[in-house]
XYZ file of C-alpha atoms in Angstrom:
596
model
C 104.912 25.842 65.199
C 102.153 27.220 67.452
C 104.369 27.223 70.514
C 107.156 29.188 68.786
C 105.009 31.662 66.848
C 103.655 34.627 68.766
C 101.235 35.267 65.929
C 99.764 31.757 66.118
C 99.582 31.929 69.892
C 97.778 35.238 69.611
C 95.287 33.802 67.086
C 94.482 30.773 69.214
C 94.272 32.747 72.424
C 92.057 35.477 70.990
C 89.718 33.002 69.311
C 89.322 30.965 72.479
C 89.025 34.116 74.645
C 86.242 35.491 72.429
C 84.320 32.501 71.095
C 83.976 30.614 74.373
C 82.752 33.546 76.568
C 80.420 34.915 73.903
C 78.906 31.528 73.094
C 78.472 30.782 76.778
C 76.925 34.205 77.327
C 74.400 33.643 74.537
C 73.320 30.320 76.012
C 73.060 31.665 79.590
C 71.264 34.810 78.441
C 68.710 32.729 76.594
C 67.711 30.922 79.779
C 67.863 33.823 82.229
C 66.515 36.768 80.227
C 63.046 35.306 80.339
C 62.977 35.261 84.139
C 64.696 38.654 84.440
C 62.271 40.426 82.137
C 59.386 38.698 83.891
C 60.555 39.971 87.307
C 61.087 43.480 85.971
C 57.617 43.444 84.453
C 56.109 42.406 87.781
C 58.002 45.150 89.627
C 57.059 47.774 87.033
C 53.381 46.811 87.096
C 53.423 46.695 90.907
C 54.690 50.275 90.981
C 52.025 51.365 88.494
C 49.284 49.681 90.504
C 50.606 51.214 93.725
C 50.539 54.713 92.232
C 47.068 54.147 90.771
C 45.939 52.858 94.168
C 47.124 56.060 95.836
C 45.404 58.232 93.221
C 42.089 56.393 93.577
C 42.270 56.419 97.384
C 42.870 60.187 97.316
C 39.859 60.593 95.033
C 37.600 58.380 97.160
C 38.744 60.157 100.325
C 37.645 63.460 98.782
C 34.153 62.034 98.261
C 34.147 60.589 101.775
C 35.218 63.971 103.183
C 32.392 65.699 101.298
C 29.912 63.512 103.187
C 31.262 64.942 106.463
C 30.030 68.419 105.540
C 26.787 67.466 107.304
C 28.690 67.651 110.608
C 30.650 70.743 109.613
C 27.466 72.748 108.987
C 26.074 73.220 112.502
C 22.803 74.719 111.214
C 22.174 71.811 108.849
C 23.077 69.258 111.527
C 20.721 70.931 114.016
C 17.827 70.828 111.540
C 18.436 67.121 110.843
C 18.602 66.407 114.571
C 15.520 68.438 115.559
C 13.485 68.139 112.353
C 12.643 70.617 109.577
C 9.699 72.590 110.827
C 9.369 75.431 108.353
C 10.245 76.637 104.887
C 13.547 78.214 105.990
C 14.844 74.991 107.520
C 13.876 73.043 104.415
C 15.632 75.601 102.239
C 18.758 75.252 104.404
C 18.683 71.466 103.976
C 18.278 71.862 100.216
C 21.263 74.212 100.055
C 23.392 71.855 102.143
C 22.614 68.797 100.027
C 23.088 70.799 96.832
C 26.497 71.887 98.116
C 27.505 68.240 98.581
C 26.254 67.398 95.074
C 28.399 70.166 93.580
C 31.513 69.441 95.669
C 32.840 66.745 93.302
C 32.351 66.793 89.547
C 31.526 63.083 89.250
C 28.716 63.101 91.849
C 25.453 62.264 90.059
C 22.960 62.518 92.916
C 22.767 62.894 96.695
C 20.069 61.360 98.877
C 19.346 62.489 102.451
C 16.939 60.802 104.871
C 15.992 62.540 108.145
C 14.646 60.233 110.851
C 13.217 62.995 113.075
C 10.908 64.428 110.423
C 10.614 61.135 108.483
C 11.378 62.910 105.256
C 13.846 62.244 102.471
C 15.436 64.501 99.886
C 17.038 63.639 96.518
C 19.064 66.090 94.431
C 20.692 64.962 91.188
C 22.989 66.521 88.620
C 20.322 66.578 85.922
C 17.583 67.691 88.313
C 18.793 70.274 90.868
C 15.201 70.660 92.090
C 14.830 68.482 95.223
C 12.560 65.463 95.067
C 10.925 64.321 98.264
C 9.712 60.847 99.031
C 9.252 58.098 101.655
C 12.056 56.692 103.899
C 15.127 55.224 102.181
C 15.384 51.913 100.482
C 18.840 51.166 101.857
C 20.020 50.727 105.445
C 23.534 50.678 106.808
C 25.248 47.295 106.501
C 26.319 45.753 109.817
C 25.527 49.024 111.569
C 28.606 50.609 109.981
C 28.766 54.385 110.145
C 30.001 54.627 106.556
C 30.405 52.069 103.774
C 30.772 51.924 100.008
C 28.124 50.112 97.989
C 29.587 48.289 94.954
C 28.870 49.319 91.399
C 25.179 49.293 90.522
C 22.586 51.045 88.384
C 21.376 54.344 89.806
C 17.758 54.720 90.998
C 15.509 57.322 92.582
C 15.604 55.896 96.153
C 11.853 55.510 96.043
C 11.173 59.248 95.776
C 9.258 58.874 92.515
C 10.854 61.912 90.849
C 8.855 63.530 88.102
C 11.765 64.471 85.853
C 13.285 61.818 83.625
C 16.868 60.978 84.517
C 18.312 57.989 82.592
C 19.883 55.456 84.971
C 23.652 55.136 84.919
C 26.308 52.934 86.495
C 27.420 54.428 89.814
C 29.091 53.647 93.114
C 27.374 54.828 96.294
C 28.876 56.049 99.552
C 26.407 55.588 102.435
C 26.927 57.431 105.714
C 24.889 57.088 108.884
C 24.302 60.508 110.466
C 24.592 59.992 114.207
C 24.532 61.936 117.440
C 28.163 62.177 118.546
C 27.286 61.468 122.185
C 24.414 58.995 122.138
C 25.288 57.430 118.755
C 21.603 57.593 117.907
C 21.038 57.511 114.163
C 19.566 60.805 112.965
C 19.383 59.884 109.299
C 21.374 58.594 106.338
C 23.281 60.262 103.508
C 23.905 58.501 100.182
C 26.192 59.910 97.482
C 26.096 58.386 93.960
C 29.152 59.043 91.787
C 30.092 57.616 88.409
C 33.203 55.651 87.440
C 34.708 58.298 85.143
C 37.790 59.028 87.277
C 38.273 55.400 88.334
C 37.976 54.254 84.706
C 40.450 56.875 83.460
C 43.011 55.766 86.063
C 42.507 52.058 85.363
C 42.687 52.418 81.583
C 46.245 53.725 81.924
C 47.346 50.546 83.720
C 46.826 47.828 81.135
C 46.376 46.905 77.487
C 42.759 45.877 76.968
C 43.694 43.686 73.984
C 46.161 41.542 75.941
C 45.587 42.033 79.684
C 42.764 42.222 82.229
C 42.204 44.604 85.145
C 39.654 44.329 87.943
C 38.671 46.118 91.113
C 36.920 43.707 93.468
C 35.499 44.057 96.951
C 36.007 41.557 99.778
C 33.148 39.372 98.447
C 34.438 39.297 94.879
C 31.918 41.815 93.563
C 33.214 43.593 90.456
C 33.679 47.315 91.059
C 35.532 47.947 87.779
C 36.137 45.850 84.682
C 36.520 46.451 80.973
C 33.360 44.351 80.596
C 30.732 46.872 81.707
C 28.019 44.194 81.669
C 29.734 42.393 84.568
C 29.885 45.445 86.864
C 28.170 44.841 90.186
C 28.155 41.044 89.790
C 30.095 38.592 91.938
C 32.980 36.969 90.037
C 32.886 33.279 90.987
C 36.209 32.012 89.693
C 38.957 30.071 91.412
C 41.571 32.773 91.023
C 39.271 35.267 92.804
C 39.000 32.987 95.842
C 42.758 32.548 95.805
C 43.170 36.335 95.651
C 40.790 36.941 98.561
C 42.666 34.384 100.664
C 45.973 36.256 100.313
C 47.119 37.779 103.621
C 49.530 40.348 102.185
C 48.254 43.805 101.271
C 50.118 43.659 97.972
C 51.997 41.100 95.931
C 51.727 38.748 93.003
C 51.006 35.092 92.307
C 50.836 32.767 89.348
C 47.648 30.952 88.473
C 47.025 28.407 85.739
C 43.699 27.173 84.441
C 42.135 26.186 81.142
C 40.806 29.694 80.587
C 43.839 31.663 81.728
C 47.469 31.112 82.664
C 49.579 33.962 83.859
C 50.618 36.299 86.640
C 48.253 38.222 88.943
C 49.561 41.459 90.479
C 47.385 42.960 93.204
C 47.208 45.602 95.932
C 44.555 46.165 98.593
C 42.610 49.414 98.764
C 41.594 49.610 102.405
C 39.720 52.331 104.263
C 37.143 52.424 107.087
C 34.410 52.497 104.469
C 35.652 49.857 102.017
C 37.960 46.904 101.384
C 38.738 46.677 97.678
C 41.487 44.946 95.724
C 43.038 46.226 92.502
C 44.319 43.268 90.469
C 45.957 43.051 87.057
C 46.044 39.758 85.128
C 48.915 39.347 82.682
C 48.916 36.179 80.537
C 52.225 34.404 80.039
C 52.053 35.025 76.313
C 52.017 38.796 76.894
C 54.384 38.681 79.862
C 57.109 36.735 78.031
C 56.678 38.503 74.708
C 59.261 41.141 75.536
C 61.543 38.498 76.992
C 61.462 36.475 73.772
C 62.054 39.557 71.643
C 64.922 40.706 73.848
C 66.506 37.245 73.742
C 66.361 37.197 69.955
C 67.867 40.682 69.736
C 70.659 39.745 72.156
C 71.407 36.600 70.219
C 71.627 38.537 66.970
C 73.884 41.177 68.527
C 76.119 38.566 70.122
C 76.327 36.621 66.867
C 77.261 39.700 64.902
C 79.752 40.723 67.535
C 81.265 37.225 67.480
C 81.808 37.380 63.727
C 83.397 40.814 64.011
C 85.660 39.680 66.842
C 86.857 36.604 64.991
C 87.567 38.646 61.867
C 89.315 41.363 63.840
C 91.371 38.768 65.710
C 92.718 37.244 62.500
C 93.339 40.645 60.925
C 95.120 42.014 63.959
C 97.281 38.922 64.313
C 98.558 39.074 60.728
C 98.719 42.788 60.039
C 99.411 44.666 63.244
C 102.106 42.851 65.129
C 104.926 45.005 63.799
C 103.261 48.422 64.267
C 102.456 47.496 67.858
C 106.121 46.923 68.573
C 106.956 50.344 67.077
C 104.354 51.970 69.215
C 105.731 50.271 72.306
C 109.105 51.753 71.426
C 107.638 55.253 71.307
C 105.951 54.673 74.659
C 109.255 53.604 76.164
C 110.852 56.891 75.062
C 108.002 58.875 76.586
C 108.443 56.975 79.849
C 112.031 58.228 79.984
C 110.749 61.824 79.970
C 110.964 62.670 76.272
C 107.491 64.218 75.894
C 108.306 65.632 72.413
C 109.107 62.313 70.762
C 108.155 62.217 67.058
C 105.687 59.347 66.641
C 105.686 58.125 63.045
C 102.504 56.516 61.732
C 102.644 55.478 58.101
C 99.751 53.008 57.959
C 96.088 53.905 57.705
C 94.769 50.971 59.672
C 93.676 50.839 63.307
C 97.194 50.732 64.648
C 98.116 53.741 62.517
C 95.082 55.607 63.812
C 96.015 54.557 67.322
C 99.537 55.891 66.848
C 98.247 59.232 65.489
C 95.678 59.515 68.267
C 98.410 58.766 70.773
C 100.486 61.541 69.231
C 97.530 63.947 69.412
C 96.944 62.876 72.993
C 100.509 63.733 73.937
C 100.160 67.132 72.235
C 96.905 67.699 74.095
C 98.532 66.772 77.387
C 101.339 69.247 76.763
C 98.817 71.948 75.830
C 96.707 71.197 78.895
C 99.734 71.535 81.127
C 100.396 74.981 79.662
C 96.694 75.919 79.746
C 96.338 74.949 83.388
C 99.389 77.010 84.219
C 98.033 80.062 82.364
C 94.554 79.561 83.813
C 95.962 79.510 87.307
C 97.728 82.835 86.667
C 94.512 84.327 85.173
C 92.480 83.215 88.202
C 94.935 84.872 90.544
C 94.717 88.088 88.455
C 90.892 88.031 88.448
C 90.831 87.480 92.193
C 93.053 90.511 92.651
C 90.818 92.622 90.395
C 87.718 91.460 92.276
C 89.288 92.508 95.558
C 90.223 95.872 94.085
C 86.659 96.392 92.750
C 84.958 95.948 96.128
C 83.649 99.150 97.667
C 82.699 99.335 101.324
C 79.362 101.106 101.871
C 81.021 103.030 104.710
C 83.405 104.512 102.137
C 80.438 106.059 100.300
C 79.060 107.437 103.574
C 82.439 108.903 104.577
C 82.899 110.360 101.095
C 79.537 112.158 101.335
C 80.515 113.491 104.759
C 83.810 114.789 103.332
C 82.010 116.517 100.448
C 79.542 118.037 102.901
C 82.362 119.344 105.086
C 84.000 120.878 102.026
C 80.662 122.551 101.100
C 80.422 123.942 104.638
C 83.952 125.309 104.400
C 83.014 127.091 101.172
C 79.982 128.720 102.700
C 77.276 126.385 101.398
C 75.510 125.102 104.537
C 72.426 124.096 102.568
C 74.446 121.664 100.469
C 76.000 120.324 103.646
C 72.556 119.735 105.152
C 71.301 117.906 102.034
C 74.417 115.768 101.783
C 74.125 114.934 105.468
C 70.500 113.905 104.951
C 71.479 111.714 101.989
C 74.349 110.195 103.985
C 72.013 109.383 106.876
C 69.599 107.711 104.484
C 72.363 105.643 102.900
C 73.796 104.592 106.233
C 70.355 103.669 107.554
C 69.461 101.688 104.400
C 72.830 99.891 104.138
C 72.833 98.782 107.759
C 71.553 95.202 107.366
C 72.350 94.227 110.948
C 69.114 95.748 112.223
C 65.681 94.621 111.018
C 63.801 96.081 114.009
C 64.277 99.757 114.994
C 62.614 102.309 117.237
C 59.993 104.587 115.827
C 62.294 107.540 116.446
C 64.974 105.980 114.214
C 62.419 105.369 111.480
C 61.080 108.938 111.804
C 64.614 110.348 111.534
C 65.044 108.388 108.304
C 61.728 109.734 106.987
C 62.716 113.275 107.948
C 65.999 112.930 106.053
C 64.095 111.669 103.019
C 61.559 114.535 103.228
C 64.362 117.048 103.658
C 65.587 116.085 100.196
C 62.053 116.160 98.756
C 61.408 119.614 100.262
C 64.515 120.866 98.513
C 63.126 119.434 95.291
C 59.630 120.959 95.717
C 60.710 124.029 97.670
C 57.594 126.195 97.588
C 55.045 123.539 96.634
C 54.988 121.338 99.734
C 54.723 121.620 103.493
C 55.296 118.770 105.939
C 53.815 118.523 109.418
C 54.791 116.065 112.153
C 52.305 115.298 114.931
C 54.279 112.720 116.877
C 53.300 111.806 120.424
C 56.520 111.715 122.420
C 55.754 108.491 124.311
C 55.419 106.484 121.066
C 58.920 107.188 119.757
C 60.584 104.462 121.816
C 58.345 101.695 120.444
C 59.959 99.126 118.182
C 58.692 98.581 114.638
C 60.013 96.833 111.504
C 62.674 98.810 109.670
C 61.701 100.755 106.495
C 58.030 100.762 107.485
C 57.183 104.453 107.018
C 59.492 105.635 104.247
C 57.799 103.513 101.497
C 54.426 104.981 102.537
C 55.763 108.546 102.335
C 57.393 107.745 98.993
C 54.030 106.463 97.766
C 52.702 110.019 98.040
C 55.363 111.394 95.697
C 54.820 108.563 93.236
C 51.025 108.667 93.031
C 49.542 111.564 94.996
C 51.709 114.664 94.627
C 50.057 117.307 92.448
C 52.362 119.984 90.981
C 49.360 122.171 90.211
C 48.457 122.489 93.869
C 50.591 125.252 95.467
C 49.428 124.192 98.937
C 50.399 120.491 98.924
C 50.646 119.158 102.458
C 51.875 115.920 103.986
C 51.098 114.991 107.604
C 52.904 112.294 109.599
C 51.346 111.550 112.990
C 51.428 108.977 115.760
C 48.940 108.678 118.631
C 47.653 106.215 121.185
C 44.204 104.754 120.594
C 41.366 105.239 123.053
C 42.032 101.955 124.877
C 45.692 102.885 125.332
C 46.800 99.470 124.056
C 47.412 100.305 120.416
C 49.357 102.899 118.453
C 48.057 104.544 115.326
C 50.487 105.837 112.670
C 48.929 107.999 109.971
C 50.401 109.228 106.657
C 47.927 111.720 105.163
C 48.145 114.076 102.193
C 45.865 116.422 100.280
C 47.048 115.190 96.875
C 45.051 114.078 93.903
C 44.002 110.695 95.338
C 42.675 108.150 92.842
C 39.370 107.264 91.152
C 37.012 105.168 93.281
C 37.163 102.205 90.888
C 40.963 102.180 91.021
C 40.875 102.579 94.811
C 38.541 99.591 95.173
C 40.833 97.542 92.937
C 43.811 98.505 95.126
C 42.012 97.354 98.285
C 41.209 94.049 96.615
C 44.800 93.559 95.476
C 46.122 94.163 98.984
C 44.002 91.237 100.191
C 45.823 88.925 97.802
C 49.429 88.031 97.015
C 50.763 90.577 94.522
C 53.014 89.513 91.648
C 56.068 91.846 91.477
C 56.439 91.052 87.755
C 52.922 92.204 86.914
C 53.116 95.734 85.508
C 49.622 96.580 86.764
C 50.441 95.516 90.324
C 54.117 96.447 90.573
C 53.319 100.049 91.619
C 51.626 98.777 94.789
C 54.290 96.278 95.844
C 55.535 98.788 98.475
C 52.131 98.929 100.186
C 51.786 95.154 100.141
C 55.327 94.733 101.497
C 54.645 97.105 104.389
C 51.401 95.341 105.225
C 53.006 91.893 105.077
C 55.918 92.824 107.342
C 53.576 94.595 109.761
C 51.340 91.520 110.075
C 54.335 89.218 110.354
C 56.024 91.198 113.126
C 52.849 91.654 115.198
C 51.599 88.072 114.623
C 48.618 89.129 112.540
C 47.262 91.519 115.197
C 48.166 94.668 113.241
C 46.280 96.286 110.388
C 46.850 98.726 107.525
C 43.861 100.789 106.387
C 43.520 102.955 103.290
C 40.903 105.636 102.778
C 40.308 108.852 100.873
C 39.045 111.759 103.018
C 36.030 113.703 101.803
C 38.151 116.863 101.333
C 40.440 114.914 98.975
C 43.837 113.286 99.217
C 44.902 109.892 100.508
C 45.351 108.488 104.003
C 47.217 105.396 105.189
C 46.676 104.273 108.775
C 48.851 101.671 110.520
C 47.363 100.190 113.687
C 49.391 97.805 115.858
C 49.379 96.595 119.481
C 51.962 97.494 122.096
C 53.514 94.899 124.460
C 52.144 95.118 128.006
C 55.558 95.829 129.509
C 55.877 99.087 127.526
C 52.330 100.391 127.930
C 52.211 103.979 129.365
């Protein structure tokens, strides 16, 4: 009966093909999920520890760099080397140490000992007034130039300060101040900083209720722990010795004891001034918690899926054999090329839905074929319209020339001159092939621009050019002068002044190695407060979207391009003459091969 019945064969085959793989998968998943989740947890925690390690090293390097400011300040270094002999030298030392104390927020106090004068100085966060005392309590370990003292309670370094400063838990960076040539020790610098940043980074790495996190030095001294009472003490446990004996800079190992059984994930924090290890302890109970939960969830999903599959197998075998055959018949017709075959679907079950979806799919395919065809035609039409809409800038220039010629033919030479000036400006501006031009080309562009402005303000403005002939062949960045001239019409031109004047001049400086370009007017200028604000803005990067700064973008652009082209050796100066108005001076060097 089973051999002759397709339905029975289908039932047996589907049951075997679903029950056996799913059951096997549940069993295998149960055994392997635990290890997989464990490995993923180790990798994830290793990445977190690595990132935290980088963040803490960056922070500690900032503190270490702040201790080098002793060498960067030549005056302070000289006083330490030769001794503080007067009030001024002592004030300089106080300022230098105070600068170190304020360089990093977490620094609590800074201690400086000077061997030459046998004096010491202590400046703390709570007491910025320096406290002086006898030589230091601490010396450099193993003659190291710089080292990090493990976590300890802060103290006054024997200075006997008068102001009460409650002790706190700190880490200290000690640096030996030495002569760079003789390596003679000139003094010591000690920087106390708290664990606020280190604690904030570490607290993000573990769950204090379930896990443990330590920072240990090479001797096992606790730098950081959730147990603040243990800070600064040596942790004498077997797992610590095992950790110290590890040769790799990072990794993980399992350790089992009566007190703790679990995985240890660690990474070294090495620098010339320290050798720490960041280690996270994850107990097996916490490590495998997610694995157990995931295994249970997978088992439930697989069980539910198995029940659904068995039910669907039986249902499909008994109820959908016939509709499948009908659907295969429709497919055969479509394969012959009949894309408009009428697919009948009378049932409301899955096979009926499949038949209707198949019918909708065929309709969609037909529609897509037509849509793609129409879209291709539309794209070709849009491409043609885009080509037709393109206008060559030379067409505009030639059109202006034609209009000007027509004006000349009709006895309007003035219109011809203005159109010619506008055409020259457009051609000069649209020519993007040249970024560097001669000064003569730039002056011609400015003259064309002013020709149009003179027509606009016919009897209200006079323009004077004082151009030294030998400067016109020099090369300058394009569009350097026109924005400066335009600035006058935007901000300085006064309609009430019938004698407005604009002067454009170029001269050699007294040394004959620089050229000075000056744009000067007798306009209304600007209030002194606004002028000072403008000078300050030009020293900074202007934001073109700031309404208060947008009006000065042209000046900043000119200055930036001038400095860029002349490698920072040029300058743009603004001033307001005593008689009124505004003056812009551009000063730039001239290459030796073109000097007169």
